[in-house]
Amino acid sequence: MRVRLALALLGLMLALPAGAADYAALPGGRFASVLPADGKVAPAQVAPFRLRTEPVTNAEFLAFVKAHPQWRRDRVAAILADRRYLSHWADAETLGGEALPRQPVTRISWFAAQAYCESEGARLPSWYEWEYAAAADASRRDARSDPAWRENLLAWYSRPSNAPLPDIGGAPNAYGVRDITRPVWEWVDDFNALLVASDSRDQNDPDVLKFCGAGAISLQEKENYAVLMRIAMLSALKAADTTNNMGFRCAKPQ
Amino acid sequence: MSRPQFLVVAAAALLTLAACSGKPSAVSPVGAADASPAAIAATRGDFGPPQGEPIHAVLTSPPHVPPPVNRNYPAKVIVELEVVEKEMPISEGVSYTFWTFGGTVPGSFIRVRQGDTVEFHLKNAPDSKMPHNIDLHGVTGPGGGAASSFTAPGHESRFTFKALNQGIYVYHCATAPVGMHIANGMYGLILVEPPEGLSKVDHEYYVMQGDFYTTGKYRQKGLQPFDMEKAIDEHPTYVLFNGKEGALTGDNALTAKTNQTVRLFVGNGGPNLVSSFHVIGEIFDKVQPEGGTVAQHNVQTTLIPSGGAAIVEFHTDVPGSYVLVDHSIFRAFNKGALGILKVDGAEDKTIYSGKEVDSVYLGDRSEPNLQAVTTAAKAHAAGTLTKAEQIAAGKQLFTGTCSVCHQANGEGLPNVFPPLAKSDFLAADPKRAMTIVTHGLTGKITVNGHEYDSVMPPMAQLTDDEVANILTYVLNSWGNPGGQISKEEVAKARAEAAPAAVPEH
């Protein structure tokens, strides 16, 4: 009886990711998103929340897969992850040389990311939450008007992704959040609500010119370019898709 | 956190931005005698359903062009194009992360026939960072295919279109920010041949201009990131043919032989600049400006809009290197927009002689009326030559030969050409001047307290009496001491002179 209880406890411990992840508290508030809340100028409202300070790593995701074998790459349901899912791991339960423990995990579907966050008692951040956290630099909570902040984003885009990903552990921003704009893209909860019309523009829509006009106005905000590219990336994906550069982190309510 | 739908649509229009102006939904040929539906369809290039087995399109890397279609029926043509993001040299020692259609800039050349049904597969390489799509200007349909080809890394999209219009068309990526995707090299050409094909030529080449924006200066070494600021200001660091400085020069030059016809498919990807395309030393026998069907003949420079293309043809007559430039010429010599067409073969001197004469051109300093010289020559022959006649003749000769450097007023040019006016060097030894004229003078001399260190070539072309007249004029002008030099003295000095006059040290 005692032995069985001990085993059960051990199993419970194994089911939890090794070492509790760090979450930083972010105050939230009114926030000028690149996607205005009313389509024109209205700021977004971000409720106080907590955000994982680092992206989920290969080692952390391996622990999750061991505890939840339905997320092994050889057992995952095809509708929940495409064929590239974790394909850089040596096998279903071994990382190997191309997936180092401290590298951010990539080739993860939205479904898998969501399941992982649930296992941590968390969820994926919303776009607004992610954008709000990424607006900070080392000393300011909103550094977006600084050209250096924008250059930092663009510089990552203009580097080819043929080199191995670095380990996580970059410098923290003003919230204590690390590695948010690089070295990986990150899933957000509402990724597919950002651009539902991306591949079905209706040219007969009498308002199409108005929309193009609105786009032109937004494009004048060149600070937005770098962020909009992220939205373009997210909206190119379906929830079962995985890519070589798409990872994630989790969020919790305050 | 929910947003109204129209915001989302606006963002969509922004992010998958293609041309905002839609294509006209119906085209009716104006003034067509036969306006039956079939005739209209034929005008528009719809020759019915595809026939025969599907054909896999041959794609080529620049500067090469796929072979002619050579087909007399509409077919289904399968095009498979892969988007690859890769680091490549943009100039010697400078690299750049290009986003490419098919691994090259410009992207693979696509060749189909009017009326073909094109099944287009756009693949985005798994290690791409960005989603991409394609807008082909040769497509009739929303976004030119952009809306149907938005493709995440490691994915493939497929769409099908009928090539209704013949011509040479640009294709490009239209994913936001469109300008950045184009600036990174995402463009190429698709040729839709007319049903009868194009006329036979000896060479076809693929040349495409683009402007590039790097944070570093022109030719600054190392990996150079894209500079959004410069792109918005339209201040390119590079303007290039085929994506790399030197892509069409040296060993990469285009080649042809004499007495051949050359056809260039010239596109301009932009993103910003309009090209004034010119080939130095050639005249385009035929240009299809903007890729249209109405040809223009005997053209020196043709304008190629950003997002446009032209078909240029010419005949090679004489051998040599013909330089392809954007004739907004600083782009050619300071930003890289240069290419070479090397033509080998026999010279044809009746068309172009090469250099026949290299002589000094004196412009209007050369007096057409050398009457005084003639008068002096006659007087000398008659033995009645006066000093005044010598001075008059010398003045005219001086204007033609000497004033270019020493100036008409004898003042010379500071630090370069010493003065002859009030010259202490001349006054010290007037006779020395004769050998300086006939044999030249090289090295340091001091004149009126200033040091000169330059070269005066020997004026061996001047006859003895011309030298005598010039020096007599000089000695009697601008406050010099006066005197007279005779033809005989010059002849003697010329004969006796040392190999070079000795400069003062």
JSON list of C-alpha atoms in Angstrom, two decimals, chain B residues 58-242:
[
{"chain": "B", "resi": 58, "resn": "VAL", "atom": "CA", "xyz": [11.82, 23.86, -67.61]},
{"chain": "B", "resi": 59, "resn": "LEU", "atom": "CA", "xyz": [13.01, 26.54, -65.21]},
{"chain": "B", "resi": 60, "resn": "THR", "atom": "CA", "xyz": [16.35, 28.26, -65.66]},
{"chain": "B", "resi": 61, "resn": "SER", "atom": "CA", "xyz": [18.61, 30.37, -63.51]},
{"chain": "B", "resi": 62, "resn": "PRO", "atom": "CA", "xyz": [19.63, 33.81, -64.77]},
{"chain": "B", "resi": 63, "resn": "PRO", "atom": "CA", "xyz": [21.05, 34.74, -67.22]},
{"chain": "B", "resi": 64, "resn": "HIS", "atom": "CA", "xyz": [19.70, 31.68, -69.02]},
{"chain": "B", "resi": 65, "resn": "VAL", "atom": "CA", "xyz": [16.30, 31.37, -70.65]},
{"chain": "B", "resi": 66, "resn": "PRO", "atom": "CA", "xyz": [14.41, 28.11, -71.18]},
{"chain": "B", "resi": 67, "resn": "PRO", "atom": "CA", "xyz": [14.16, 26.88, -74.77]},
{"chain": "B", "resi": 68, "resn": "PRO", "atom": "CA", "xyz": [11.20, 28.01, -76.88]},
{"chain": "B", "resi": 69, "resn": "VAL", "atom": "CA", "xyz": [7.91, 26.25, -76.19]},
{"chain": "B", "resi": 70, "resn": "ASN", "atom": "CA", "xyz": [7.53, 24.96, -79.76]},
{"chain": "B", "resi": 71, "resn": "ARG", "atom": "CA", "xyz": [3.99, 23.78, -79.37]},
{"chain": "B", "resi": 72, "resn": "ASN", "atom": "CA", "xyz": [0.86, 24.49, -81.38]},
{"chain": "B", "resi": 73, "resn": "TYR", "atom": "CA", "xyz": [-1.77, 23.55, -78.81]},
{"chain": "B", "resi": 74, "resn": "PRO", "atom": "CA", "xyz": [-2.64, 24.68, -75.29]},
{"chain": "B", "resi": 75, "resn": "ALA", "atom": "CA", "xyz": [-1.25, 22.36, -72.63]},
{"chain": "B", "resi": 76, "resn": "LYS", "atom": "CA", "xyz": [-1.29, 21.94, -68.91]},
{"chain": "B", "resi": 77, "resn": "VAL", "atom": "CA", "xyz": [2.08, 23.12, -67.64]},
{"chain": "B", "resi": 78, "resn": "ILE", "atom": "CA", "xyz": [3.26, 22.29, -64.14]},
{"chain": "B", "resi": 79, "resn": "VAL", "atom": "CA", "xyz": [5.57, 24.82, -62.53]},
{"chain": "B", "resi": 80, "resn": "GLU", "atom": "CA", "xyz": [7.33, 23.93, -59.30]},
{"chain": "B", "resi": 81, "resn": "LEU", "atom": "CA", "xyz": [9.09, 26.83, -57.66]},
{"chain": "B", "resi": 82, "resn": "GLU", "atom": "CA", "xyz": [10.82, 26.69, -54.30]},
{"chain": "B", "resi": 83, "resn": "VAL", "atom": "CA", "xyz": [11.39, 29.69, -52.05]},
{"chain": "B", "resi": 84, "resn": "VAL", "atom": "CA", "xyz": [14.82, 29.59, -50.43]},
{"chain": "B", "resi": 85, "resn": "GLU", "atom": "CA", "xyz": [16.22, 32.07, -47.93]},
{"chain": "B", "resi": 86, "resn": "LYS", "atom": "CA", "xyz": [19.99, 32.07, -48.22]},
{"chain": "B", "resi": 87, "resn": "GLU", "atom": "CA", "xyz": [23.10, 34.08, -47.67]},
{"chain": "B", "resi": 88, "resn": "MET", "atom": "CA", "xyz": [24.92, 34.93, -50.91]},
{"chain": "B", "resi": 89, "resn": "PRO", "atom": "CA", "xyz": [27.53, 37.47, -52.01]},
{"chain": "B", "resi": 90, "resn": "ILE", "atom": "CA", "xyz": [26.10, 40.78, -53.18]},
{"chain": "B", "resi": 91, "resn": "SER", "atom": "CA", "xyz": [29.52, 42.23, -53.96]},
{"chain": "B", "resi": 92, "resn": "GLU", "atom": "CA", "xyz": [33.15, 41.21, -53.47]},
{"chain": "B", "resi": 93, "resn": "GLY", "atom": "CA", "xyz": [33.51, 40.36, -49.77]},
{"chain": "B", "resi": 94, "resn": "VAL", "atom": "CA", "xyz": [29.97, 41.48, -48.99]},
{"chain": "B", "resi": 95, "resn": "SER", "atom": "CA", "xyz": [27.15, 39.05, -48.28]},
{"chain": "B", "resi": 96, "resn": "TYR", "atom": "CA", "xyz": [23.44, 39.50, -47.85]},
{"chain": "B", "resi": 97, "resn": "THR", "atom": "CA", "xyz": [20.55, 37.28, -46.82]},
{"chain": "B", "resi": 98, "resn": "PHE", "atom": "CA", "xyz": [18.52, 36.98, -50.00]},
{"chain": "B", "resi": 99, "resn": "TRP", "atom": "CA", "xyz": [15.02, 35.59, -50.16]},
{"chain": "B", "resi": 100, "resn": "THR", "atom": "CA", "xyz": [14.77, 33.86, -53.52]},
{"chain": "B", "resi": 101, "resn": "PHE", "atom": "CA", "xyz": [12.46, 32.07, -55.90]},
{"chain": "B", "resi": 102, "resn": "GLY", "atom": "CA", "xyz": [14.51, 29.02, -56.83]},
{"chain": "B", "resi": 103, "resn": "GLY", "atom": "CA", "xyz": [17.75, 29.98, -55.11]},
{"chain": "B", "resi": 104, "resn": "THR", "atom": "CA", "xyz": [18.77, 32.81, -57.42]},
{"chain": "B", "resi": 105, "resn": "VAL", "atom": "CA", "xyz": [18.17, 36.52, -57.84]},
{"chain": "B", "resi": 106, "resn": "PRO", "atom": "CA", "xyz": [16.23, 37.09, -59.97]},
{"chain": "B", "resi": 107, "resn": "GLY", "atom": "CA", "xyz": [14.19, 33.92, -59.57]},
{"chain": "B", "resi": 108, "resn": "SER", "atom": "CA", "xyz": [13.88, 31.09, -62.05]},
{"chain": "B", "resi": 109, "resn": "PHE", "atom": "CA", "xyz": [12.72, 32.05, -65.53]},
{"chain": "B", "resi": 110, "resn": "ILE", "atom": "CA", "xyz": [9.35, 30.51, -66.44]},
{"chain": "B", "resi": 111, "resn": "ARG", "atom": "CA", "xyz": [8.27, 30.06, -70.06]},
{"chain": "B", "resi": 112, "resn": "VAL", "atom": "CA", "xyz": [4.79, 29.04, -71.18]},
{"chain": "B", "resi": 113, "resn": "ARG", "atom": "CA", "xyz": [2.54, 29.53, -74.20]},
{"chain": "B", "resi": 114, "resn": "GLN", "atom": "CA", "xyz": [-0.49, 31.79, -74.38]},
{"chain": "B", "resi": 115, "resn": "GLY", "atom": "CA", "xyz": [-3.57, 29.72, -73.58]},
{"chain": "B", "resi": 116, "resn": "ASP", "atom": "CA", "xyz": [-1.66, 27.25, -71.41]},
{"chain": "B", "resi": 117, "resn": "THR", "atom": "CA", "xyz": [-3.18, 26.16, -68.13]},
{"chain": "B", "resi": 118, "resn": "VAL", "atom": "CA", "xyz": [-0.48, 26.60, -65.53]},
{"chain": "B", "resi": 119, "resn": "GLU", "atom": "CA", "xyz": [-0.59, 24.52, -62.38]},
{"chain": "B", "resi": 120, "resn": "PHE", "atom": "CA", "xyz": [1.62, 26.43, -60.00]},
{"chain": "B", "resi": 121, "resn": "HIS", "atom": "CA", "xyz": [3.27, 24.80, -56.99]},
{"chain": "B", "resi": 122, "resn": "LEU", "atom": "CA", "xyz": [4.90, 27.22, -54.59]},
{"chain": "B", "resi": 123, "resn": "LYS", "atom": "CA", "xyz": [7.09, 25.51, -52.00]},
{"chain": "B", "resi": 124, "resn": "ASN", "atom": "CA", "xyz": [8.60, 27.26, -49.03]},
{"chain": "B", "resi": 125, "resn": "ALA", "atom": "CA", "xyz": [11.78, 25.56, -47.80]},
{"chain": "B", "resi": 126, "resn": "PRO", "atom": "CA", "xyz": [11.51, 24.08, -44.28]},
{"chain": "B", "resi": 127, "resn": "ASP", "atom": "CA", "xyz": [14.33, 26.21, -42.91]},
{"chain": "B", "resi": 128, "resn": "SER", "atom": "CA", "xyz": [12.80, 29.46, -44.15]},
{"chain": "B", "resi": 129, "resn": "LYS", "atom": "CA", "xyz": [12.02, 31.94, -41.42]},
{"chain": "B", "resi": 130, "resn": "MET", "atom": "CA", "xyz": [9.26, 33.70, -43.30]},
{"chain": "B", "resi": 131, "resn": "PRO", "atom": "CA", "xyz": [6.01, 32.84, -45.00]},
{"chain": "B", "resi": 132, "resn": "HIS", "atom": "CA", "xyz": [5.98, 33.82, -48.68]},
{"chain": "B", "resi": 133, "resn": "ASN", "atom": "CA", "xyz": [3.61, 33.98, -51.62]},
{"chain": "B", "resi": 134, "resn": "ILE", "atom": "CA", "xyz": [3.74, 34.88, -55.29]},
{"chain": "B", "resi": 135, "resn": "ASP", "atom": "CA", "xyz": [1.99, 37.51, -57.40]},
{"chain": "B", "resi": 136, "resn": "LEU", "atom": "CA", "xyz": [2.51, 36.81, -61.10]},
{"chain": "B", "resi": 137, "resn": "HIS", "atom": "CA", "xyz": [1.68, 39.79, -63.28]},
{"chain": "B", "resi": 138, "resn": "GLY", "atom": "CA", "xyz": [0.81, 37.31, -66.01]},
{"chain": "B", "resi": 139, "resn": "VAL", "atom": "CA", "xyz": [-2.10, 35.96, -63.98]},
{"chain": "B", "resi": 140, "resn": "THR", "atom": "CA", "xyz": [-5.64, 37.21, -64.37]},
{"chain": "B", "resi": 141, "resn": "GLY", "atom": "CA", "xyz": [-7.20, 36.81, -60.96]},
{"chain": "B", "resi": 142, "resn": "PRO", "atom": "CA", "xyz": [-7.21, 38.38, -57.51]},
{"chain": "B", "resi": 143, "resn": "GLY", "atom": "CA", "xyz": [-3.75, 39.28, -56.32]},
{"chain": "B", "resi": 144, "resn": "GLY", "atom": "CA", "xyz": [-2.17, 37.57, -59.31]},
{"chain": "B", "resi": 145, "resn": "GLY", "atom": "CA", "xyz": [-2.10, 34.38, -57.27]},
{"chain": "B", "resi": 146, "resn": "ALA", "atom": "CA", "xyz": [-0.87, 36.02, -54.08]},
{"chain": "B", "resi": 147, "resn": "ALA", "atom": "CA", "xyz": [-4.03, 35.33, -52.14]},
{"chain": "B", "resi": 148, "resn": "SER", "atom": "CA", "xyz": [-3.90, 31.64, -53.10]},
{"chain": "B", "resi": 149, "resn": "SER", "atom": "CA", "xyz": [-0.22, 31.03, -52.48]},
{"chain": "B", "resi": 150, "resn": "PHE", "atom": "CA", "xyz": [0.47, 32.29, -48.97]},
{"chain": "B", "resi": 151, "resn": "THR", "atom": "CA", "xyz": [2.81, 29.56, -47.81]},
{"chain": "B", "resi": 152, "resn": "ALA", "atom": "CA", "xyz": [4.35, 28.93, -44.39]},
{"chain": "B", "resi": 153, "resn": "PRO", "atom": "CA", "xyz": [7.90, 27.54, -44.07]},
{"chain": "B", "resi": 154, "resn": "GLY", "atom": "CA", "xyz": [7.94, 23.85, -44.89]},
{"chain": "B", "resi": 155, "resn": "HIS", "atom": "CA", "xyz": [4.69, 24.01, -46.81]},
{"chain": "B", "resi": 156, "resn": "GLU", "atom": "CA", "xyz": [3.52, 23.95, -50.40]},
{"chain": "B", "resi": 157, "resn": "SER", "atom": "CA", "xyz": [0.63, 25.81, -52.04]},
{"chain": "B", "resi": 158, "resn": "ARG", "atom": "CA", "xyz": [-0.95, 25.08, -55.37]},
{"chain": "B", "resi": 159, "resn": "PHE", "atom": "CA", "xyz": [-3.13, 27.19, -57.65]},
{"chain": "B", "resi": 160, "resn": "THR", "atom": "CA", "xyz": [-3.96, 27.08, -61.32]},
{"chain": "B", "resi": 161, "resn": "PHE", "atom": "CA", "xyz": [-4.39, 29.86, -63.87]},
{"chain": "B", "resi": 162, "resn": "LYS", "atom": "CA", "xyz": [-4.82, 30.20, -67.59]},
{"chain": "B", "resi": 163, "resn": "ALA", "atom": "CA", "xyz": [-2.20, 32.38, -69.27]},
{"chain": "B", "resi": 164, "resn": "LEU", "atom": "CA", "xyz": [-4.64, 34.59, -71.15]},
{"chain": "B", "resi": 165, "resn": "ASN", "atom": "CA", "xyz": [-2.30, 37.39, -72.18]},
{"chain": "B", "resi": 166, "resn": "GLN", "atom": "CA", "xyz": [0.97, 37.02, -74.04]},
{"chain": "B", "resi": 167, "resn": "GLY", "atom": "CA", "xyz": [4.00, 39.00, -72.98]},
{"chain": "B", "resi": 168, "resn": "ILE", "atom": "CA", "xyz": [6.88, 39.16, -70.54]},
{"chain": "B", "resi": 169, "resn": "TYR", "atom": "CA", "xyz": [5.69, 39.54, -66.96]},
{"chain": "B", "resi": 170, "resn": "VAL", "atom": "CA", "xyz": [7.28, 40.17, -63.60]},
{"chain": "B", "resi": 171, "resn": "TYR", "atom": "CA", "xyz": [6.44, 37.92, -60.69]},
{"chain": "B", "resi": 172, "resn": "HIS", "atom": "CA", "xyz": [7.23, 38.79, -57.09]},
{"chain": "B", "resi": 173, "resn": "CYS", "atom": "CA", "xyz": [6.48, 37.99, -53.49]},
{"chain": "B", "resi": 174, "resn": "ALA", "atom": "CA", "xyz": [3.59, 39.98, -52.05]},
{"chain": "B", "resi": 175, "resn": "THR", "atom": "CA", "xyz": [3.83, 39.09, -48.39]},
{"chain": "B", "resi": 176, "resn": "ALA", "atom": "CA", "xyz": [4.06, 41.98, -45.95]},
{"chain": "B", "resi": 177, "resn": "PRO", "atom": "CA", "xyz": [6.12, 43.97, -45.87]},
{"chain": "B", "resi": 178, "resn": "VAL", "atom": "CA", "xyz": [6.01, 43.64, -49.66]},
{"chain": "B", "resi": 179, "resn": "GLY", "atom": "CA", "xyz": [8.83, 46.12, -50.17]},
{"chain": "B", "resi": 180, "resn": "MET", "atom": "CA", "xyz": [11.18, 44.16, -47.96]},
{"chain": "B", "resi": 181, "resn": "HIS", "atom": "CA", "xyz": [10.43, 40.86, -49.63]},
{"chain": "B", "resi": 182, "resn": "ILE", "atom": "CA", "xyz": [11.11, 42.41, -53.03]},
{"chain": "B", "resi": 183, "resn": "ALA", "atom": "CA", "xyz": [14.20, 44.25, -51.78]},
{"chain": "B", "resi": 184, "resn": "ASN", "atom": "CA", "xyz": [15.55, 40.90, -50.62]},
{"chain": "B", "resi": 185, "resn": "GLY", "atom": "CA", "xyz": [15.38, 39.58, -54.17]},
{"chain": "B", "resi": 186, "resn": "MET", "atom": "CA", "xyz": [11.96, 38.00, -54.49]},
{"chain": "B", "resi": 187, "resn": "TYR", "atom": "CA", "xyz": [11.17, 38.61, -58.14]},
{"chain": "B", "resi": 188, "resn": "GLY", "atom": "CA", "xyz": [11.61, 37.07, -61.54]},
{"chain": "B", "resi": 189, "resn": "LEU", "atom": "CA", "xyz": [10.12, 36.84, -65.02]},
{"chain": "B", "resi": 190, "resn": "ILE", "atom": "CA", "xyz": [7.52, 34.66, -66.69]},
{"chain": "B", "resi": 191, "resn": "LEU", "atom": "CA", "xyz": [7.30, 34.71, -70.48]},
{"chain": "B", "resi": 192, "resn": "VAL", "atom": "CA", "xyz": [3.95, 33.93, -72.07]},
{"chain": "B", "resi": 193, "resn": "GLU", "atom": "CA", "xyz": [4.82, 33.25, -75.70]},
{"chain": "B", "resi": 194, "resn": "PRO", "atom": "CA", "xyz": [2.35, 34.18, -78.42]},
{"chain": "B", "resi": 195, "resn": "PRO", "atom": "CA", "xyz": [0.74, 31.08, -80.00]},
{"chain": "B", "resi": 196, "resn": "GLU", "atom": "CA", "xyz": [3.09, 31.28, -82.97]},
{"chain": "B", "resi": 197, "resn": "GLY", "atom": "CA", "xyz": [6.15, 31.65, -80.74]},
{"chain": "B", "resi": 198, "resn": "LEU", "atom": "CA", "xyz": [8.83, 34.31, -80.90]},
{"chain": "B", "resi": 199, "resn": "SER", "atom": "CA", "xyz": [11.07, 34.87, -83.90]},
{"chain": "B", "resi": 200, "resn": "LYS", "atom": "CA", "xyz": [14.23, 32.81, -83.96]},
{"chain": "B", "resi": 201, "resn": "VAL", "atom": "CA", "xyz": [17.32, 34.48, -82.56]},
{"chain": "B", "resi": 202, "resn": "ASP", "atom": "CA", "xyz": [20.86, 33.32, -81.82]},
{"chain": "B", "resi": 203, "resn": "HIS", "atom": "CA", "xyz": [20.88, 34.16, -78.13]},
{"chain": "B", "resi": 204, "resn": "GLU", "atom": "CA", "xyz": [18.30, 34.80, -75.45]},
{"chain": "B", "resi": 205, "resn": "TYR", "atom": "CA", "xyz": [19.34, 36.15, -72.07]},
{"chain": "B", "resi": 206, "resn": "TYR", "atom": "CA", "xyz": [17.61, 36.99, -68.81]},
{"chain": "B", "resi": 207, "resn": "VAL", "atom": "CA", "xyz": [18.61, 40.21, -67.10]},
{"chain": "B", "resi": 208, "resn": "MET", "atom": "CA", "xyz": [16.78, 41.78, -64.20]},
{"chain": "B", "resi": 209, "resn": "GLN", "atom": "CA", "xyz": [17.55, 44.92, -62.30]},
{"chain": "B", "resi": 210, "resn": "GLY", "atom": "CA", "xyz": [16.91, 45.45, -58.61]},
{"chain": "B", "resi": 211, "resn": "ASP", "atom": "CA", "xyz": [17.80, 47.98, -55.93]},
{"chain": "B", "resi": 212, "resn": "PHE", "atom": "CA", "xyz": [19.23, 46.84, -52.59]},
{"chain": "B", "resi": 213, "resn": "TYR", "atom": "CA", "xyz": [19.43, 48.50, -49.19]},
{"chain": "B", "resi": 214, "resn": "THR", "atom": "CA", "xyz": [22.11, 47.55, -46.70]},
{"chain": "B", "resi": 215, "resn": "THR", "atom": "CA", "xyz": [22.92, 49.15, -43.36]},
{"chain": "B", "resi": 216, "resn": "GLY", "atom": "CA", "xyz": [26.58, 49.35, -44.41]},
{"chain": "B", "resi": 217, "resn": "LYS", "atom": "CA", "xyz": [27.95, 51.52, -47.19]},
{"chain": "B", "resi": 218, "resn": "TYR", "atom": "CA", "xyz": [28.48, 50.43, -50.78]},
{"chain": "B", "resi": 219, "resn": "ARG", "atom": "CA", "xyz": [31.08, 47.61, -50.74]},
{"chain": "B", "resi": 220, "resn": "GLN", "atom": "CA", "xyz": [31.40, 47.64, -46.94]},
{"chain": "B", "resi": 221, "resn": "LYS", "atom": "CA", "xyz": [32.61, 44.13, -46.17]},
{"chain": "B", "resi": 222, "resn": "GLY", "atom": "CA", "xyz": [30.84, 41.41, -44.22]},
{"chain": "B", "resi": 223, "resn": "LEU", "atom": "CA", "xyz": [27.23, 40.28, -43.86]},
{"chain": "B", "resi": 224, "resn": "GLN", "atom": "CA", "xyz": [25.07, 43.34, -44.40]},
{"chain": "B", "resi": 225, "resn": "PRO", "atom": "CA", "xyz": [21.54, 43.43, -43.00]},
{"chain": "B", "resi": 226, "resn": "PHE", "atom": "CA", "xyz": [18.59, 45.00, -44.80]},
{"chain": "B", "resi": 227, "resn": "ASP", "atom": "CA", "xyz": [18.06, 48.70, -44.01]},
{"chain": "B", "resi": 228, "resn": "MET", "atom": "CA", "xyz": [14.37, 49.54, -43.86]},
{"chain": "B", "resi": 229, "resn": "GLU", "atom": "CA", "xyz": [15.07, 53.25, -43.38]},
{"chain": "B", "resi": 230, "resn": "LYS", "atom": "CA", "xyz": [17.06, 53.53, -46.63]},
{"chain": "B", "resi": 231, "resn": "ALA", "atom": "CA", "xyz": [14.42, 51.49, -48.44]},
{"chain": "B", "resi": 232, "resn": "ILE", "atom": "CA", "xyz": [11.65, 53.84, -47.39]},
{"chain": "B", "resi": 233, "resn": "ASP", "atom": "CA", "xyz": [13.79, 56.84, -48.33]},
{"chain": "B", "resi": 234, "resn": "GLU", "atom": "CA", "xyz": [14.52, 55.13, -51.68]},
{"chain": "B", "resi": 235, "resn": "HIS", "atom": "CA", "xyz": [18.26, 55.54, -51.23]},
{"chain": "B", "resi": 236, "resn": "PRO", "atom": "CA", "xyz": [19.69, 52.24, -52.44]},
{"chain": "B", "resi": 237, "resn": "THR", "atom": "CA", "xyz": [23.17, 51.07, -51.51]},
{"chain": "B", "resi": 238, "resn": "TYR", "atom": "CA", "xyz": [23.32, 48.89, -54.60]},
{"chain": "B", "resi": 239, "resn": "VAL", "atom": "CA", "xyz": [21.56, 48.91, -57.96]},
{"chain": "B", "resi": 240, "resn": "LEU", "atom": "CA", "xyz": [22.33, 45.60, -59.63]},
{"chain": "B", "resi": 241, "resn": "PHE", "atom": "CA", "xyz": [21.68, 43.39, -62.59]},
{"chain": "B", "resi": 242, "resn": "ASN", "atom": "CA", "xyz": [20.97, 39.80, -61.52]}
]
